[in-house]
DNA sequence: GATATTATGTTGTATATACACTAAAGAGGT
DNA sequence: ACCTCTTTAGTGTATATACAACATAATATC
């Protein structure tokens, strides 16, 4: 083997798809995706947040968040408790959202542990480090 | 540090987004995305292929490929040389497609090398291995 | 207080992705 | 030739993602 001829980006994207599919399958019984899980989880951490704050927390574009949050609001897992007439939203989990997240956490943990085992401690550590390094490319070195 | 509390899947997705954005920026001058680059590249390798074969090569759903290939056909980088009335497509690069890919390859190489350098040989190798391991999860152990 | 600037959220457009379904072409068996 | 089963491509729907543009609210500046 001479060089790494295959595109690192494409390989990374492929692995992300595969892993997403795995987590989604594990979360199937709760009826949310891993992406939605992440959104709910971060919102719970924040307690309350407007779109901008939540988007920043999730490292997503505001417009992306606006679209991702729609099905969650429709399913009443998230609500906006802002006073009418104000532009600044007050997003938070609903009761149903809290319960759903609680349930999801168990399944998430199972999935996470399973992947950790499959990878092994050493490979996991180096993976996390490599991913962190990649995140520093092309800009945002702001937080942390 | 006790455990890996952050979701591996979400971290992987984030890194994939970041890296995609980087490759896309590098490919900007050619006017194609890294995803489209991958499509063109694989199609060139195959020479000629129908949708199913190309989708399998790319590890994508046929319907995904159908959508991804549309802008490339519209831009006349890819064409279908099948006889009219036949269902089986004969996809291949056009002249423009070949030229564009040739140009893109140079920029891709630059991006790839830059990332390889940033990661370092050791981290790169372990990353590739971890990604390969992840790809074996949840199914397709068919090829290789 | 009026105006200029910024923050905030949404919409339009485009790519990326998959599952379920449909339509139609091909292949085989009788 | 006719019928069946499979292959092949495309559509509908849904999520995920970002950039550009916009409208309006909030804030700062004068």
Coordinates of C-alpha atoms (C1' of nucleotides) in Angstrom, one line a residue:
Chain A
X1 CA 0.0 0.0 0.0
X2 CA 1.5 3.2 -1.1
X3 CA -0.8 6.1 -0.5
X4 CA -4.2 6.8 0.9
X5 CA -5.9 7.1 -2.5
X6 CA -9.5 7.0 -1.2
X7 CA -11.0 10.3 -0.3
X8 CA -10.9 10.8 3.5
X9 CA -14.0 13.1 3.3
X10 CA -16.1 10.5 1.4
X11 CA -15.0 7.8 3.8
X12 CA -15.9 9.9 6.7
X13 CA -19.3 10.7 5.2
X14 CA -19.9 7.0 4.6
X15 CA -19.0 6.1 8.1
X16 CA -21.3 8.9 9.4
X17 CA -24.2 7.5 7.4
X18 CA -23.6 4.0 8.6
X19 CA -23.3 5.0 12.2
X20 CA -26.3 7.3 11.9
X21 CA -28.3 4.4 10.5
X22 CA -27.2 2.2 13.5
X23 CA -28.1 4.8 16.1
X24 CA -31.4 5.5 14.4
X25 CA -32.3 1.8 14.3
X26 CA -31.5 1.6 18.1
X27 CA -33.6 4.6 18.7
X28 CA -36.4 3.3 16.6
X29 CA -38.7 2.3 19.5
X30 CA -38.7 5.9 20.8
X31 CA -39.6 7.3 17.4
X32 CA -36.8 9.9 17.1
X33 CA -33.6 10.0 15.2
X34 CA -30.1 10.4 16.7
X35 CA -30.2 13.9 15.3
X36 CA -33.4 14.8 17.1
X37 CA -32.0 13.1 20.2
X38 CA -29.1 15.4 20.1
X39 CA -31.3 18.4 19.7
X40 CA -33.5 17.4 22.6
X41 CA -30.5 16.6 24.7
X42 CA -28.8 19.9 24.2
X43 CA -32.0 21.8 24.8
X44 CA -32.5 20.0 28.0
X45 CA -29.0 21.0 29.1
X46 CA -29.7 24.6 28.3
X47 CA -33.1 24.4 29.9
X48 CA -34.4 27.3 27.8
X49 CA -32.9 28.8 24.7
X50 CA -33.8 30.8 21.6
X51 CA -33.0 29.6 18.1
X52 CA -29.7 31.3 17.9
X53 CA -28.4 29.9 21.2
X54 CA -29.5 26.4 20.4
X55 CA -28.1 26.5 16.9
X56 CA -24.8 27.6 18.3
X57 CA -24.8 24.9 20.9
X58 CA -25.5 22.3 18.2
X59 CA -23.0 23.9 15.8
X60 CA -25.8 24.2 13.2
X61 CA -26.9 27.0 11.0
X62 CA -30.0 28.8 12.3
X63 CA -32.0 27.9 9.3
X64 CA -31.0 24.2 9.6
X65 CA -32.2 24.2 13.2
X66 CA -35.5 25.9 12.2
X67 CA -36.2 23.0 9.9
X68 CA -35.0 20.3 12.2
X69 CA -37.1 21.5 15.1
X70 CA -40.3 21.6 13.2
X71 CA -41.2 17.9 13.5
X72 CA -40.3 18.1 17.2
X73 CA -42.7 21.0 17.8
X74 CA -45.3 19.3 15.7
X75 CA -44.9 16.2 17.8
X76 CA -45.1 18.4 20.9
X77 CA -41.7 17.4 22.3
X78 CA -40.6 21.0 22.2
X79 CA -42.6 24.1 22.7
X80 CA -42.0 27.9 22.6
X81 CA -43.1 29.6 25.8
X82 CA -42.3 33.1 24.6
X83 CA -44.8 36.0 25.0
X84 CA -46.7 36.6 21.8
X85 CA -45.4 39.6 19.9
X86 CA -41.8 39.0 20.9
X87 CA -39.3 37.8 18.3
X88 CA -37.1 36.1 20.8
X89 CA -38.2 32.5 21.3
X90 CA -38.1 30.6 24.5
X91 CA -37.7 27.0 23.4
X92 CA -37.9 24.2 26.0
X93 CA -38.9 20.6 26.3
X94 CA -42.4 19.7 27.0
X95 CA -43.4 17.1 29.5
X96 CA -43.7 14.6 26.7
X97 CA -40.4 15.7 25.4
X98 CA -38.7 15.1 28.8
X99 CA -40.2 11.6 29.0
X100 CA -39.3 10.8 25.5
X101 CA -35.8 11.9 26.0
X102 CA -35.5 9.9 29.2
X103 CA -36.5 6.8 27.3
X104 CA -34.2 7.7 24.4
X105 CA -31.3 8.1 26.7
X106 CA -31.4 4.5 27.7
X107 CA -31.4 3.3 24.1
X108 CA -28.7 5.8 23.2
X109 CA -26.5 4.5 26.0
X110 CA -26.9 1.0 24.7
X111 CA -26.0 2.0 21.2
X112 CA -23.1 4.1 22.4
X113 CA -21.7 1.3 24.6
X114 CA -22.0 -1.2 21.8
X115 CA -20.1 1.0 19.4
X116 CA -17.4 1.7 22.1
X117 CA -17.0 -2.0 22.5
X118 CA -16.9 -2.7 18.8
X119 CA -14.2 -0.1 18.4
X120 CA -12.2 -0.9 21.5
X121 CA -10.8 1.7 23.9
X122 CA -7.7 2.4 21.9
X123 CA -9.3 2.9 18.6
X124 CA -12.1 4.9 20.1
X125 CA -9.7 7.3 21.7
X126 CA -7.7 7.9 18.6
X127 CA -10.9 8.3 16.6
X128 CA -12.2 11.0 19.0
X129 CA -8.9 12.8 18.8
X130 CA -8.8 12.6 15.0
X131 CA -12.4 14.0 14.8
X132 CA -11.5 16.8 17.2
X133 CA -8.6 17.7 15.0
X134 CA -10.7 17.8 12.0
X135 CA -13.1 20.1 13.7
X136 CA -10.4 22.6 14.1
X137 CA -9.9 22.8 10.4
X138 CA -11.4 25.7 8.5
X139 CA -12.2 28.1 11.2
X140 CA -14.1 27.9 14.5
X141 CA -11.5 27.6 17.1
X142 CA -13.7 29.8 19.4
X143 CA -15.1 27.7 22.1
X144 CA -13.4 25.3 24.5
Chain B
X1 CA -11.9 12.0 32.2
X2 CA -14.1 9.1 33.0
X3 CA -16.2 8.2 30.1
X4 CA -16.9 9.3 26.6
X5 CA -20.1 11.2 27.3
X6 CA -20.5 12.9 23.9
X7 CA -22.3 11.0 21.2
X8 CA -19.8 9.4 18.8
X9 CA -22.3 9.5 16.0
X10 CA -23.0 13.2 16.4
X11 CA -19.2 13.9 16.6
X12 CA -18.7 11.9 13.5
X13 CA -21.5 13.7 11.7
X14 CA -20.1 17.0 12.8
X15 CA -16.6 16.1 11.6
X16 CA -18.1 15.0 8.3
X17 CA -19.8 18.3 7.8
X18 CA -16.7 20.2 8.6
X19 CA -14.5 18.2 6.3
X20 CA -17.2 18.3 3.6
X21 CA -17.2 22.1 3.9
X22 CA -13.4 22.1 3.6
X23 CA -13.3 19.9 0.5
X24 CA -16.2 21.9 -1.1
X25 CA -14.4 25.1 -0.5
X26 CA -11.2 23.7 -2.1
X27 CA -13.3 22.4 -5.1
X28 CA -15.1 25.7 -5.4
X29 CA -13.2 26.9 -8.5
X30 CA -14.4 23.8 -10.4
X31 CA -18.0 24.3 -9.4
X32 CA -18.6 20.8 -8.1
X33 CA -19.0 19.4 -4.6
X34 CA -16.9 16.7 -3.1
X35 CA -19.9 14.5 -3.4
X36 CA -20.2 15.2 -7.1
X37 CA -16.5 14.7 -7.4
X38 CA -16.9 11.2 -5.9
X39 CA -19.7 10.4 -8.3
X40 CA -17.8 11.5 -11.3
X41 CA -14.6 9.8 -10.2
X42 CA -16.3 6.4 -9.6
X43 CA -18.2 6.7 -12.9
X44 CA -14.9 7.3 -14.7
X45 CA -13.5 4.2 -13.0
X46 CA -16.4 2.2 -14.3
X47 CA -16.3 3.8 -17.7
X48 CA -20.0 3.0 -18.2
X49 CA -22.6 2.0 -15.7
X50 CA -26.3 1.9 -15.1
X51 CA -27.9 3.5 -12.1
X52 CA -27.8 0.3 -10.0
X53 CA -24.2 -0.4 -10.6
X54 CA -23.1 3.1 -9.9
X55 CA -25.2 3.3 -6.8
X56 CA -23.7 0.1 -5.5
X57 CA -20.2 1.4 -6.3
X58 CA -21.0 4.6 -4.3
X59 CA -22.7 2.7 -1.6
X60 CA -25.8 4.8 -2.0
X61 CA -29.4 4.1 -2.4
X62 CA -30.5 4.1 -6.1
X63 CA -33.0 6.8 -5.3
X64 CA -30.3 9.0 -3.8
X65 CA -28.1 8.6 -6.8
X66 CA -31.1 9.5 -9.0
X67 CA -31.3 12.8 -7.3
X68 CA -27.6 13.4 -7.0
X69 CA -26.9 12.8 -10.6
X70 CA -29.6 15.2 -11.8
X71 CA -27.6 18.4 -11.5
X72 CA -24.6 16.7 -13.2
X73 CA -26.7 15.7 -16.2
X74 CA -28.2 19.1 -16.3
X75 CA -24.7 20.6 -16.3
X76 CA -23.8 18.0 -19.1
X77 CA -21.0 16.5 -17.1
X78 CA -22.7 13.1 -17.3
X79 CA -24.9 11.7 -20.1
X80 CA -26.9 8.6 -20.8
X81 CA -25.9 6.9 -24.1
X82 CA -28.5 4.2 -23.9
X83 CA -30.8 3.5 -26.8
X84 CA -34.1 5.2 -26.4
X85 CA -36.9 2.9 -25.3
X86 CA -34.5 0.9 -23.2
X87 CA -34.8 1.0 -19.4
X88 CA -31.2 0.1 -18.8
X89 CA -29.1 3.3 -18.7
X90 CA -25.6 3.7 -20.0
X91 CA -24.2 6.5 -17.9
X92 CA -20.8 7.9 -18.7
X93 CA -18.8 11.1 -18.5
X94 CA -19.1 13.6 -21.2
X95 CA -16.1 15.4 -22.7
X96 CA -16.9 18.4 -20.4
X97 CA -17.2 15.9 -17.5
X98 CA -13.8 14.4 -18.2
X99 CA -12.2 17.8 -18.3
X100 CA -13.9 19.0 -15.3
X101 CA -12.9 15.9 -13.4
X102 CA -9.3 16.3 -14.5
X103 CA -9.3 19.8 -13.1
X104 CA -11.1 18.7 -9.9
X105 CA -8.6 16.0 -9.3
X106 CA -5.8 18.5 -8.9
X107 CA -7.7 20.5 -6.3
X108 CA -8.9 17.3 -4.6
X109 CA -5.3 16.1 -4.3
X110 CA -4.4 19.4 -2.7
X111 CA -7.2 19.2 -0.2
X112 CA -6.4 15.6 0.6
X113 CA -2.8 16.2 1.1
X114 CA -3.5 19.1 3.3
X115 CA -5.8 17.1 5.5
X116 CA -3.3 14.2 5.6
X117 CA -0.6 16.6 6.8
X118 CA -2.9 18.2 9.4
X119 CA -3.7 14.8 10.8
X120 CA -0.3 13.3 10.6
X121 CA 0.4 9.9 9.3
X122 CA -0.3 8.1 12.5
X123 CA -3.6 9.7 13.3
X124 CA -4.6 9.3 9.7
X125 CA -4.0 5.6 9.7
X126 CA -5.9 5.0 12.9
X127 CA -8.7 7.2 11.6
X128 CA -9.0 5.2 8.4
X129 CA -9.0 2.0 10.4
X130 CA -11.7 3.2 12.8
X131 CA -13.9 4.3 9.9
X132 CA -13.4 0.9 8.2
X133 CA -14.4 -0.8 11.4
X134 CA -17.6 1.4 11.7
X135 CA -18.5 0.5 8.1
X136 CA -18.6 -3.2 9.1
X137 CA -21.3 -2.4 11.7
X138 CA -24.9 -3.2 10.9
X139 CA -24.6 -5.2 7.8
X140 CA -22.8 -5.1 4.5
X141 CA -19.8 -7.4 5.0
X142 CA -20.2 -8.4 1.4
X143 CA -17.4 -6.7 -0.6
X144 CA -13.6 -6.6 0.1
Chain C
dG1 C1' -37.0 60.7 19.6
dA2 C1' -35.3 59.5 15.1
dT3 C1' -32.1 56.9 12.7
dA4 C1' -28.7 53.4 11.9
dT5 C1' -27.0 49.0 13.2
dT6 C1' -27.4 44.4 14.8
dA7 C1' -29.8 40.3 16.2
dT8 C1' -33.4 37.0 15.3
dG9 C1' -36.2 34.1 12.9
dT10 C1' -38.1 32.5 8.4
dT11 C1' -38.3 31.4 3.4
dG12 C1' -36.3 30.3 -1.1
dT13 C1' -33.3 27.4 -3.3
dA14 C1' -30.0 23.7 -3.6
dT15 C1' -27.7 19.5 -2.3
dA16 C1' -27.6 15.0 0.3
dT17 C1' -29.9 10.9 2.0
dA18 C1' -33.2 6.9 2.4
dC19 C1' -37.6 4.2 2.5
dA20 C1' -41.7 2.9 0.4
dC21 C1' -44.1 2.6 -3.5
dT22 C1' -45.0 2.6 -8.5
dA23 C1' -44.2 1.8 -13.4
dA24 C1' -42.3 -0.4 -16.8
dA25 C1' -38.8 -3.2 -19.0
dG26 C1' -36.4 -7.9 -19.1
dA27 C1' -36.0 -12.7 -18.4
dG28 C1' -37.9 -17.3 -17.9
dG29 C1' -41.1 -20.9 -17.8
dT30 C1' -45.0 -23.2 -19.6
Chain D
dA1 C1' -47.6 -16.1 -27.1
dC2 C1' -48.8 -15.5 -22.3
dC3 C1' -48.0 -15.0 -17.6
dT4 C1' -44.9 -14.4 -13.7
dC5 C1' -41.1 -12.7 -11.3
dT6 C1' -37.2 -9.8 -11.1
dT7 C1' -34.6 -5.8 -12.3
dT8 C1' -34.4 -1.1 -13.0
dA9 C1' -35.5 3.6 -12.8
dG10 C1' -38.3 7.2 -10.9
dT11 C1' -41.6 9.7 -7.4
dG12 C1' -43.5 10.9 -3.0
dT13 C1' -42.4 12.0 1.4
dA14 C1' -39.3 13.0 5.2
dT15 C1' -35.1 14.3 7.4
dA16 C1' -30.6 16.9 7.3
dT17 C1' -27.8 20.7 5.8
dA18 C1' -26.3 25.5 4.4
dC19 C1' -26.3 30.0 2.1
dA20 C1' -28.6 34.0 0.6
dA21 C1' -32.1 37.1 1.1
dC22 C1' -35.5 39.0 3.8
dA23 C1' -38.6 41.1 7.4
dT24 C1' -38.9 42.6 11.7
dA25 C1' -37.6 43.2 16.5
dA26 C1' -34.1 44.9 19.6
dT27 C1' -30.5 47.8 20.5
dA28 C1' -27.2 51.5 19.9
dT29 C1' -26.0 56.0 18.3
dC30 C1' -26.7 60.6 17.7

